[in-house]
Every structure is written in structure tokens, then in C-alpha cells.
mmCIF file of C-alpha atoms in Angstrom:
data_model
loop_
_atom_site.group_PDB
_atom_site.id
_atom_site.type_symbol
_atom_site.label_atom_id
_atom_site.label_comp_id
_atom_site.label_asym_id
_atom_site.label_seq_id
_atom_site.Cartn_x
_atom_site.Cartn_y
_atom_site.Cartn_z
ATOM 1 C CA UNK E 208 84.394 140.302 68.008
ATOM 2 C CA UNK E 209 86.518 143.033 66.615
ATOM 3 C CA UNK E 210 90.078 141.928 66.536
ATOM 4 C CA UNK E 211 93.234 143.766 65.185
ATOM 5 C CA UNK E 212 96.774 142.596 64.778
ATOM 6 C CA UNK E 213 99.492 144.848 65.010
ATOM 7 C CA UNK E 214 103.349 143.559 63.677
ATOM 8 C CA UNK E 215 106.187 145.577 65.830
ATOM 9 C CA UNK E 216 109.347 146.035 63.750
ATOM 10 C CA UNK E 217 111.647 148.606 64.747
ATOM 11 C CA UNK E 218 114.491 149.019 62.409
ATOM 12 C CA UNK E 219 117.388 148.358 64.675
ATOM 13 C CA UNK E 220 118.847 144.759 64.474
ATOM 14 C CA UNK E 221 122.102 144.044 65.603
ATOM 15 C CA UNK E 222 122.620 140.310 64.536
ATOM 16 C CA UNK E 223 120.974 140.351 61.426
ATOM 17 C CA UNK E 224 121.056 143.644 60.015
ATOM 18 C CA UNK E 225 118.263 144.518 58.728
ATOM 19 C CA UNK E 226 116.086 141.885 59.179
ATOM 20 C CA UNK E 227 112.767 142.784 59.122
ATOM 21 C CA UNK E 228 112.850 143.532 55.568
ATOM 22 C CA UNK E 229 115.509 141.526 54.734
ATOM 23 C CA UNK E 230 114.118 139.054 51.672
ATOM 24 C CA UNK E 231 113.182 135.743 53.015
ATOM 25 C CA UNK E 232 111.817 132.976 50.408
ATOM 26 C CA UNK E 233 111.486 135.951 48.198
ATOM 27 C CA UNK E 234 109.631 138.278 49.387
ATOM 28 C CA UNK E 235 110.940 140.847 52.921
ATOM 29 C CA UNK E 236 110.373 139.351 56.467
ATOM 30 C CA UNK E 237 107.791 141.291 57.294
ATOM 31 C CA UNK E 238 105.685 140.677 54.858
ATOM 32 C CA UNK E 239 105.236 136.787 55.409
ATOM 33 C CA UNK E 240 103.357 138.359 58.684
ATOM 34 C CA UNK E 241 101.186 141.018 57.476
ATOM 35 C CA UNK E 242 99.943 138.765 54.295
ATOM 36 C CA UNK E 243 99.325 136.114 56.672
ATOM 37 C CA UNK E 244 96.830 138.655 59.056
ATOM 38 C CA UNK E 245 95.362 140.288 56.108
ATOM 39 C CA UNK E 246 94.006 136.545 54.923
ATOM 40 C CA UNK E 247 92.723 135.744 58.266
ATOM 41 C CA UNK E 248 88.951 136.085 58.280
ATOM 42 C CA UNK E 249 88.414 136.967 61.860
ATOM 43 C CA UNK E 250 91.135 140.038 61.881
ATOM 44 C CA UNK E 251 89.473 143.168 60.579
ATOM 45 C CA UNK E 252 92.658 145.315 60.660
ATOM 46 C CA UNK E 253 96.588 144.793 60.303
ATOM 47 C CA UNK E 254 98.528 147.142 62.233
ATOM 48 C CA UNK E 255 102.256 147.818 61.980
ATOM 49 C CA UNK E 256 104.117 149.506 64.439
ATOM 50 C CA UNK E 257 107.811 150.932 63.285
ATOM 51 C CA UNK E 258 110.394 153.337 63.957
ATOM 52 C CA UNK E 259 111.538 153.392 59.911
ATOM 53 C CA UNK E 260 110.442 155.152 57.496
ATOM 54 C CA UNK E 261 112.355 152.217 55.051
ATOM 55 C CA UNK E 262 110.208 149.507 57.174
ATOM 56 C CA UNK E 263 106.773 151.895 56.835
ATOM 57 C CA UNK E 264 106.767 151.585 53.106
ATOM 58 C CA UNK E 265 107.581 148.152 52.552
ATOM 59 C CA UNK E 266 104.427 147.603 55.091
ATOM 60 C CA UNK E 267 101.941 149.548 53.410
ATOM 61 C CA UNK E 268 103.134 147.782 50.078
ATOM 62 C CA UNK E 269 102.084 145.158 51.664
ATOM 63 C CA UNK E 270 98.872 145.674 52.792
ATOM 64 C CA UNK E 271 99.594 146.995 55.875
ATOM 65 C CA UNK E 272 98.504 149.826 58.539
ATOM 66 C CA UNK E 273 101.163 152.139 59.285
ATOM 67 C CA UNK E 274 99.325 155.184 60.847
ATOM 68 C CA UNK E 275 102.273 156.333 62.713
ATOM 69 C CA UNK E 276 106.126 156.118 63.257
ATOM 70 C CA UNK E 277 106.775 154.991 66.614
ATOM 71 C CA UNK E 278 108.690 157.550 69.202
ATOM 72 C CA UNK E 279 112.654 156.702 69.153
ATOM 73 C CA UNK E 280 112.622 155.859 72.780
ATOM 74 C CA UNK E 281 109.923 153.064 72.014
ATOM 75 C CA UNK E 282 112.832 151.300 69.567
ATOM 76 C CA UNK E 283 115.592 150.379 71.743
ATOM 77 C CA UNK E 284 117.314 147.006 72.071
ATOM 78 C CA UNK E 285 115.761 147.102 75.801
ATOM 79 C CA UNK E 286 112.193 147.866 74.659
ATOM 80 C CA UNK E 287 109.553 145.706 76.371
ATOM 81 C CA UNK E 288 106.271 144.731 73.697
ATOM 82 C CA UNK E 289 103.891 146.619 76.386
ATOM 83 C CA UNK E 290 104.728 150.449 76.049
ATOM 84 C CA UNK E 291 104.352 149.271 72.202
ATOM 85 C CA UNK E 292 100.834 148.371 72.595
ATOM 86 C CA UNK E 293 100.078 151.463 75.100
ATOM 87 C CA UNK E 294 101.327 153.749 72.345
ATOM 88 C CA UNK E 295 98.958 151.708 69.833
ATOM 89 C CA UNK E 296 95.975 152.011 71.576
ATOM 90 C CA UNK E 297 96.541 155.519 73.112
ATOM 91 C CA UNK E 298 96.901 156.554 69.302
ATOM 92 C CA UNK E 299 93.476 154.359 68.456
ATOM 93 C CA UNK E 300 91.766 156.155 71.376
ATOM 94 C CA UNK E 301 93.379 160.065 69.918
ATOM 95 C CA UNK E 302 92.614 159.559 66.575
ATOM 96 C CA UNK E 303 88.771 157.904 67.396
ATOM 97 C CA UNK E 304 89.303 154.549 66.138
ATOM 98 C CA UNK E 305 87.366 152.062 67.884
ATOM 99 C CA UNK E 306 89.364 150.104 70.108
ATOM 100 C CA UNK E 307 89.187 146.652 69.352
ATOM 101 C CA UNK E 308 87.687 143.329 72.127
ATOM 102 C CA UNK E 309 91.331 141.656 71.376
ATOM 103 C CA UNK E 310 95.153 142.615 69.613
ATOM 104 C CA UNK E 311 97.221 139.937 67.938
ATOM 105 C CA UNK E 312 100.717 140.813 68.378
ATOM 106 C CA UNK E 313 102.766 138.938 64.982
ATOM 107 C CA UNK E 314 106.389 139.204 65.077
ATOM 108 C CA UNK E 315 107.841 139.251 62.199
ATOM 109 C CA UNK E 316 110.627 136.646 63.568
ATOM 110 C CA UNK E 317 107.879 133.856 63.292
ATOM 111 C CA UNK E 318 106.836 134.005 59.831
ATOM 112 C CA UNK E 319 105.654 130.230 59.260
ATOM 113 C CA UNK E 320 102.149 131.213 60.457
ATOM 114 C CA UNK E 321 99.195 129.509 59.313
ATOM 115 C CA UNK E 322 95.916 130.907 59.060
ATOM 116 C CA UNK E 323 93.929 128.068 60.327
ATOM 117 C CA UNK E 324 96.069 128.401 63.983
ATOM 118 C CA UNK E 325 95.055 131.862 63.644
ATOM 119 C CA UNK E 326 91.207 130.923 63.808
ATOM 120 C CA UNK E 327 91.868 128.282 66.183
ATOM 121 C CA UNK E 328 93.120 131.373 68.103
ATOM 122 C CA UNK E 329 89.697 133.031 68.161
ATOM 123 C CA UNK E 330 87.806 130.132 68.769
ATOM 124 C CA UNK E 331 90.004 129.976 72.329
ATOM 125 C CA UNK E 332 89.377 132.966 73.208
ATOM 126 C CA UNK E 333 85.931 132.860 72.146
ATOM 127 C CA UNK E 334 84.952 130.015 73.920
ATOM 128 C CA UNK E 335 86.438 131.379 77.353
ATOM 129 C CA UNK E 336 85.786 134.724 78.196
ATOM 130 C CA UNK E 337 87.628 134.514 81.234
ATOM 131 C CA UNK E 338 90.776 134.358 79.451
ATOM 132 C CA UNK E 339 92.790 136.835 79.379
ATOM 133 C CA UNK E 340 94.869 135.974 76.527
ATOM 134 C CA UNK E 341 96.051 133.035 74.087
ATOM 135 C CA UNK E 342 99.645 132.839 74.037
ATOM 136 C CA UNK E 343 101.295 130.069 71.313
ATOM 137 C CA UNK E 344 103.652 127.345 72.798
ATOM 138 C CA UNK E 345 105.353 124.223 71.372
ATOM 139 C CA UNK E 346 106.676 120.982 73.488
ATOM 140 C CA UNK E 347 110.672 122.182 74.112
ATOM 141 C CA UNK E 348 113.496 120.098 72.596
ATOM 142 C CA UNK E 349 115.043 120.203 75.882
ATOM 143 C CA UNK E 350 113.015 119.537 79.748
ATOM 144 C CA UNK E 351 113.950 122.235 81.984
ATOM 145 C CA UNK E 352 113.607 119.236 84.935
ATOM 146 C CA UNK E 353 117.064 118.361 83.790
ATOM 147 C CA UNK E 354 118.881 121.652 83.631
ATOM 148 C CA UNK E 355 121.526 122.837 86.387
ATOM 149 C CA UNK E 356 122.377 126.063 87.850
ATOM 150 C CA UNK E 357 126.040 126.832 89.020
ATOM 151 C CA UNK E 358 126.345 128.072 92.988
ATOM 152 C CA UNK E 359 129.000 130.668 94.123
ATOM 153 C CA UNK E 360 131.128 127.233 95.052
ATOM 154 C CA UNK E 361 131.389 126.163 91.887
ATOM 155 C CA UNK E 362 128.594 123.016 92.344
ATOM 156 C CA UNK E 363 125.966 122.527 89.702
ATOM 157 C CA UNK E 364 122.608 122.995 91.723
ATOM 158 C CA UNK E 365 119.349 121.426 90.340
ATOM 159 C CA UNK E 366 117.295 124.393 88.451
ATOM 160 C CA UNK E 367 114.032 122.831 89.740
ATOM 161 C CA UNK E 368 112.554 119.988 91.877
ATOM 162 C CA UNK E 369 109.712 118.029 92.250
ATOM 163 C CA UNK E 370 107.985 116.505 95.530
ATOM 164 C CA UNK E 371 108.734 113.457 96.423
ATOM 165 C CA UNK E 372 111.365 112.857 93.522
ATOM 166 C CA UNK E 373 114.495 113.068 94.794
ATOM 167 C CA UNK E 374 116.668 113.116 91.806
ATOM 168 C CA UNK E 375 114.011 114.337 88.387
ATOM 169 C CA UNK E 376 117.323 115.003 86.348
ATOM 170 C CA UNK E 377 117.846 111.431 86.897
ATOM 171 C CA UNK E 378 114.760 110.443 85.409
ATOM 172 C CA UNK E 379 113.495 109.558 82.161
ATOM 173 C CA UNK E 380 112.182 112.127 79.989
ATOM 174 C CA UNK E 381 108.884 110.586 80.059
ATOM 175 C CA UNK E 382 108.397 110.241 83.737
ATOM 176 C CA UNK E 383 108.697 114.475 83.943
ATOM 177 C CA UNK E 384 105.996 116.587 83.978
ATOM 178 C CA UNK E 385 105.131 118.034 80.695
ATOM 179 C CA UNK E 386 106.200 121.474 80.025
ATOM 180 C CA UNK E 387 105.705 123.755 77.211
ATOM 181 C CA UNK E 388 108.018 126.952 75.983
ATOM 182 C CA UNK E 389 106.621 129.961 74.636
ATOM 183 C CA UNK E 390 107.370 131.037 70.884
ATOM 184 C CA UNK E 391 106.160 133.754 68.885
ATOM 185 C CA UNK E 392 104.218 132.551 66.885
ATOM 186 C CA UNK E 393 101.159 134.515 68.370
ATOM 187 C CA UNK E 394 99.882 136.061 71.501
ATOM 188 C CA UNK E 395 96.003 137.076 71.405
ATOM 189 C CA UNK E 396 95.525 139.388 74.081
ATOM 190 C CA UNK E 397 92.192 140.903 75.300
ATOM 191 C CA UNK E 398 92.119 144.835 75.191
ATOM 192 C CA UNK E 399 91.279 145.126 78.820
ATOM 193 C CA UNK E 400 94.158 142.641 79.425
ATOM 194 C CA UNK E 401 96.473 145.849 78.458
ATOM 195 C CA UNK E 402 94.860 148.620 79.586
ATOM 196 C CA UNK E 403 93.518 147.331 82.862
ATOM 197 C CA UNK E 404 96.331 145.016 83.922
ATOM 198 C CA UNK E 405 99.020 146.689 81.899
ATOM 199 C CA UNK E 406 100.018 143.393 81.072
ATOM 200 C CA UNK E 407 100.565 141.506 77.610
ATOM 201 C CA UNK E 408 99.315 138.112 79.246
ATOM 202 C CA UNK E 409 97.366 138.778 82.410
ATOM 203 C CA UNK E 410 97.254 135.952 84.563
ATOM 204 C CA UNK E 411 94.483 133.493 82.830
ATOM 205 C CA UNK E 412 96.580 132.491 80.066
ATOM 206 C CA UNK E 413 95.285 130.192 77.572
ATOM 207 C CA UNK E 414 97.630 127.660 75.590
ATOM 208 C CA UNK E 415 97.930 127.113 71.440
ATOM 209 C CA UNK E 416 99.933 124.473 70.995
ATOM 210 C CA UNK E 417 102.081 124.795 67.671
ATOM 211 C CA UNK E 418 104.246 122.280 65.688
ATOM 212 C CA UNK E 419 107.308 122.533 65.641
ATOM 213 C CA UNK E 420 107.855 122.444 62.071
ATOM 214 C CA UNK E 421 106.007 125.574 62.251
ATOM 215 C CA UNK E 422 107.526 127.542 65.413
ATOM 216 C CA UNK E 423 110.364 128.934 63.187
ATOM 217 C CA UNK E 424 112.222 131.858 65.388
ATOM 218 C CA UNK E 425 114.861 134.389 63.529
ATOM 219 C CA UNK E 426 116.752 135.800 65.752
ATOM 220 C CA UNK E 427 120.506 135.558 63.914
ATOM 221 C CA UNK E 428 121.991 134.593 61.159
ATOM 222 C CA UNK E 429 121.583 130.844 60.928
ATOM 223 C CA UNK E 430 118.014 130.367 62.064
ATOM 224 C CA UNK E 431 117.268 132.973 59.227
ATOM 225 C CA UNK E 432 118.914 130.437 56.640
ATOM 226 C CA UNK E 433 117.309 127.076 57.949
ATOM 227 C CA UNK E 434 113.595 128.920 58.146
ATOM 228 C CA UNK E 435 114.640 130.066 54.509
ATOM 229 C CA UNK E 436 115.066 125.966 54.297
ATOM 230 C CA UNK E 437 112.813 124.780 56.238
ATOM 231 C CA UNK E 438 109.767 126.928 54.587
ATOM 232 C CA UNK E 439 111.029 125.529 50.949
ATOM 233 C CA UNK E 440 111.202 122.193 51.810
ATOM 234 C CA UNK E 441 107.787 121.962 54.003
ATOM 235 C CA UNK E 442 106.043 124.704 51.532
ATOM 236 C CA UNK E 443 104.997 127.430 54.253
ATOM 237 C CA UNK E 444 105.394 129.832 51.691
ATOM 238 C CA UNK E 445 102.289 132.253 51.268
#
């Protein structure tokens, strides 16, 4: 199975500037997730996708892929993953790379990645090749059962319901269905899940459940200091 990963990082970053190559347990952001993929026996190549030329050479320093710098207009704040991974492949299939059965997409936001999740990864999507894709999820610190919308009228409205229940915010935690959120950690997505579905997920969508110790998400300036913390003190440092 010929599997790729490919690490979008534009430079833009608004709450922590520059954070994609911004040092974290001594060495830049990015490069927790590219040494991670290039260790990971069942990836063959490690992709980045970037706008900078700043974030390009810290990549290939790395170890990294960076063919290409990606068009301005695929770098905004608003930029959704997909168009990313069009442009990838569309540049695979110009340049006559062969396109590979599945695409890891690492952001660099997640860099507590461990290589034997990785495999366990593969083996998912090995084992069921209806799947479209593998997408990593951890239990949520809060149920969405008990969380409220607010009407027009000013009344907090129940977000969701369940049959027969007439009151699930009510309820103990352990009486509620299980539910799962989505980090990003990993996705493993199937080639044909892109360019057939144009979709990042498809609709057969395989779960890899991750600790939580290891679901780390940077997205301002204190989760970037308590990963820092929290990948010292539980030594998920590569």
C-alpha cells in the first residue's frame, strides 16, 4: 500500500505568530510532525504543503518534501484542508508522481504523535477496504447531551435529545450515549476518497481512538505552553 503524508502549514497565524516554526521542546513545531512521518515504516513519502518560503526550509531541514509553494489564495484564514489536497495531488498527477492508495494529513498543531498509532492507522484501513478514511478521536471532557442552545426568547433550548429520555441533561454522565470528538491527531484518507468524493472523510469513516495525554491541540498561546509541559513531563519528545 503506498501511503504519503503531507503536513499543511501556511505561514499566517494570527494567535500565535508564527507558530509553525515557532521552537517547541527545542526543536520548531513542524518538525515534531515531519520526524514523526519520516520514522513511520508504512509512509513512503513526507509531504509538506506551505505558502513560506521561511516554513519551506525549515521543512526540508527536516527531512521533508517541499516540491512546491502553495498558491496565496490556498493560505487564507478561511482555507478549507480539501483544495489543499486537490492542489497536492493535481501537482503529483503534473509532475508524474505516482499517486499514492491513501494521504495522511499531520497538522503540525498535534505534535504528540506516536508512531505505533500511526501503524495502528494502516492496519484500519487495511483491514477494511470499504473505509473510506481513518479519522483520530478521543472521549470529550465535556458530553454534548448536556449542552444548551439559547432561542430568540432568551430560553436555553436543549442542543440534542434522545428518545424516550425526556430530560438527558438531567442524567448522569454515564447513562449518555458515548460520544467521541475529533482531534488532529491524524486523518488517513483513501486517494479516491478525494478525488472521487471530493471529500477529506467520505462517508465510511473509521475511528482511532487516542489518549488524551496524547491529543495535544495548539491553537493559541496557552495550549502551546502546557503541550511544551505536558510533552516534558510525559516524555513525547522525539
Amino acid at each position: 500500500m503506498l501511503i504519503y503524508s503531507l503536513i499543511p502549514a501556511r505561514g499566517g497565524s494570527k494567535a500565535v505568530p508564527h507558530k509553525n516554526i515557532r521552537f517547541l521542546c527545542g526543536k520548531p513545531l513542524i518538525a515534531h510532525s515531519i520526524e514523526v512521518s519520516l520514522r513511520s515504516p508504512s509512509i513512503q513519502r513526507t509531504f509538506v504543503s506551505t505558502d513560506s518560503e521561511k516554513i519551506a526550509e525549515i521543512a526540508r531541514n527536516a527531512g521533508a518534501e517541499v516540491p512546491f509553494l502553495r498558491p496565496v489564495d490556498l493560505a487564507q484564514d478561511d482555507t478549507r484542508d480539501l483544495p489543499v489536497f486537490l492542489h497536492f495531488l493535481s501537482w503529483l498527477e503534473q509532475h508524474h508522481v505516482p499517486l499514492p492508495d491513501a494521504i495522511f494529513q499531520f497538522r503540525p498543531t498535534s505534535p504528540a504523535r506516536r508512531v505505533e498509532k500511526i501503524e495502528e492507522a494502516v492496519g484500519l484501513l487495511k483491514k477494511h477496504p470499504d473505509a473510506d478514511s481513518i479519522r483520530g478521536v478521543t472521549e470529550p471532557a465535556q458530553n454534548p447531551y448536556k449542552m444548551w442552545t439559547i432561542g430568540n426568547d432568551g430560553f436555553m433550548q436543549a442542543l440534542l435529545s434522545i428518545p424516550d429520555v425526556p430530560e438527558p441533561f438531567n442524567e448522569p454522565r454515564q447513562r449518555l450515549p458515548e460520544v467521541y470528538w475529533q482531534v488532529g491527531y491524524l486523518d488517513l484518507i483513501r486517494t479516491r476518497t478525494i478525488l472521487e468524493k471530493k471529500s477529506l472523510t467520505g462517508s465510511r469513516i473509521l475511528p482511532l481512538k487516542i489518549e488524551s495525554g496524547d491529543s495535544i491541540d495548539i491553537d493559541d498561546e496557552f495550549s502551546f505552553q502546557l503541550a511544551e509541559f505536558l510533552m516534558e513531563k510525559w516524555g513525547v519528545i522525539r
